mmCIF file of C-alpha atoms in Angstrom:
data_model
loop_
_atom_site.group_PDB
_atom_site.id
_atom_site.type_symbol
_atom_site.label_atom_id
_atom_site.label_comp_id
_atom_site.label_asym_id
_atom_site.label_seq_id
_atom_site.Cartn_x
_atom_site.Cartn_y
_atom_site.Cartn_z
ATOM 1 C CA UNK H 1002 -143.001 25.762 -9.557
ATOM 2 C CA UNK H 1003 -141.410 27.400 -12.684
ATOM 3 C CA UNK H 1004 -144.266 30.105 -12.468
ATOM 4 C CA UNK H 1005 -142.763 30.846 -8.987
ATOM 5 C CA UNK H 1006 -139.307 31.313 -10.491
ATOM 6 C CA UNK H 1007 -141.073 33.559 -13.104
ATOM 7 C CA UNK H 1008 -142.489 35.719 -10.569
ATOM 8 C CA UNK H 1009 -139.075 36.145 -8.839
ATOM 9 C CA UNK H 1010 -137.533 37.235 -12.061
ATOM 10 C CA UNK H 1011 -139.994 39.878 -12.481
ATOM 11 C CA UNK H 1012 -139.654 41.004 -8.838
ATOM 12 C CA UNK H 1013 -135.895 41.406 -9.334
ATOM 13 C CA UNK H 1014 -136.409 43.409 -12.628
ATOM 14 C CA UNK H 1015 -138.767 45.693 -11.013
ATOM 15 C CA UNK H 1016 -136.317 46.084 -8.227
ATOM 16 C CA UNK H 1017 -133.488 47.048 -10.523
ATOM 17 C CA UNK H 1018 -135.747 49.743 -12.193
ATOM 18 C CA UNK H 1019 -136.325 51.550 -8.766
ATOM 19 C CA UNK H 1020 -133.709 54.285 -8.254
ATOM 20 C CA UNK H 1021 -133.511 53.158 -4.572
ATOM 21 C CA UNK H 1022 -131.295 50.503 -2.982
ATOM 22 C CA UNK H 1023 -127.609 49.561 -3.256
ATOM 23 C CA UNK H 1024 -125.252 51.156 -5.757
ATOM 24 C CA UNK H 1025 -121.531 50.908 -6.747
ATOM 25 C CA UNK H 1026 -119.790 53.997 -7.516
ATOM 26 C CA UNK H 1027 -116.575 54.032 -9.723
ATOM 27 C CA UNK H 1028 -113.883 56.720 -9.887
ATOM 28 C CA UNK H 1029 -114.403 57.150 -13.631
ATOM 29 C CA UNK H 1030 -116.931 56.383 -16.416
ATOM 30 C CA UNK H 1031 -114.189 54.303 -18.187
ATOM 31 C CA UNK H 1032 -114.005 51.782 -14.867
ATOM 32 C CA UNK H 1033 -117.897 52.265 -14.644
ATOM 33 C CA UNK H 1034 -118.012 50.817 -17.995
ATOM 34 C CA UNK H 1035 -115.573 48.064 -17.213
ATOM 35 C CA UNK H 1036 -117.613 47.067 -14.398
ATOM 36 C CA UNK H 1037 -120.709 46.856 -16.578
ATOM 37 C CA UNK H 1038 -118.978 44.430 -18.931
ATOM 38 C CA UNK H 1039 -117.638 42.390 -15.963
ATOM 39 C CA UNK H 1040 -121.031 42.097 -14.386
ATOM 40 C CA UNK H 1041 -122.704 41.134 -17.641
ATOM 41 C CA UNK H 1042 -120.205 38.653 -18.386
ATOM 42 C CA UNK H 1043 -120.634 36.982 -14.786
ATOM 43 C CA UNK H 1044 -124.400 37.145 -15.130
ATOM 44 C CA UNK H 1045 -125.142 39.698 -12.203
ATOM 45 C CA UNK H 1046 -128.109 41.548 -12.754
ATOM 46 C CA UNK H 1047 -127.333 45.567 -12.422
ATOM 47 C CA UNK H 1048 -128.531 48.663 -13.938
ATOM 48 C CA UNK H 1049 -126.865 52.146 -14.559
ATOM 49 C CA UNK H 1050 -128.339 54.779 -13.140
ATOM 50 C CA UNK H 1051 -127.059 58.856 -13.423
ATOM 51 C CA UNK H 1052 -125.315 59.957 -9.991
ATOM 52 C CA UNK H 1053 -127.584 61.999 -7.690
ATOM 53 C CA UNK H 1054 -126.081 65.541 -7.206
ATOM 54 C CA UNK H 1055 -125.793 64.807 -3.395
ATOM 55 C CA UNK H 1056 -123.074 62.118 -4.125
ATOM 56 C CA UNK H 1057 -120.002 64.145 -4.819
ATOM 57 C CA UNK H 1058 -117.226 61.581 -5.221
ATOM 58 C CA UNK H 1059 -116.967 59.270 -8.589
ATOM 59 C CA UNK H 1060 -118.253 59.514 -12.099
ATOM 60 C CA UNK H 1061 -121.453 60.471 -13.337
ATOM 61 C CA UNK H 1062 -122.847 57.076 -13.566
ATOM 62 C CA UNK H 1063 -123.524 54.596 -10.570
ATOM 63 C CA UNK H 1064 -124.469 50.834 -10.841
ATOM 64 C CA UNK H 1065 -127.270 49.529 -9.019
ATOM 65 C CA UNK H 1066 -127.045 45.646 -7.833
ATOM 66 C CA UNK H 1067 -129.777 43.919 -5.987
ATOM 67 C CA UNK H 1068 -128.824 43.453 -2.138
ATOM 68 C CA UNK H 1069 -128.562 39.795 -2.244
ATOM 69 C CA UNK H 1070 -125.812 40.329 -5.468
ATOM 70 C CA UNK H 1071 -123.831 42.975 -3.527
ATOM 71 C CA UNK H 1072 -121.121 40.573 -1.941
ATOM 72 C CA UNK H 1073 -120.575 38.488 -5.489
ATOM 73 C CA UNK H 1074 -120.596 41.830 -7.616
ATOM 74 C CA UNK H 1075 -118.052 43.467 -5.369
ATOM 75 C CA UNK H 1076 -115.666 40.172 -5.241
ATOM 76 C CA UNK H 1077 -116.058 39.940 -8.821
ATOM 77 C CA UNK H 1078 -114.862 43.442 -9.645
ATOM 78 C CA UNK H 1079 -112.066 43.190 -6.921
ATOM 79 C CA UNK H 1080 -111.016 39.731 -8.737
ATOM 80 C CA UNK H 1081 -110.997 41.827 -12.020
ATOM 81 C CA UNK H 1082 -108.623 44.544 -10.468
ATOM 82 C CA UNK H 1083 -111.891 47.247 -10.276
ATOM 83 C CA UNK H 1084 -111.541 49.362 -7.141
ATOM 84 C CA UNK H 1085 -114.943 50.373 -6.062
ATOM 85 C CA UNK H 1086 -114.815 53.725 -4.687
ATOM 86 C CA UNK H 1087 -118.151 53.739 -2.630
ATOM 87 C CA UNK H 1088 -121.156 51.510 -2.005
ATOM 88 C CA UNK H 1089 -124.231 53.623 -1.567
ATOM 89 C CA UNK H 1090 -127.728 52.884 -0.110
ATOM 90 C CA UNK H 1091 -130.083 55.441 -1.422
ATOM 91 C CA UNK H 1092 -133.635 55.288 0.176
#
């Protein structure tokens, strides 16, 4: 049983390293850093990535969250007064 949980953690960590997936975009780097602090405090897995050139809006850093954590991450940011400029799905 515990080996299954450990495997799930490895899959999640690997998924966060992949530059494809679901990303939160904030207007400024300052807001992105606030989101980083909030997500870390809430225990929501995330990873920061440089913003692709094809994405025009927002700051130069985007926040990747796992699809299963998107609703919770969005709600936590909203509850803390952070406005998410965009949610991207990069394939």
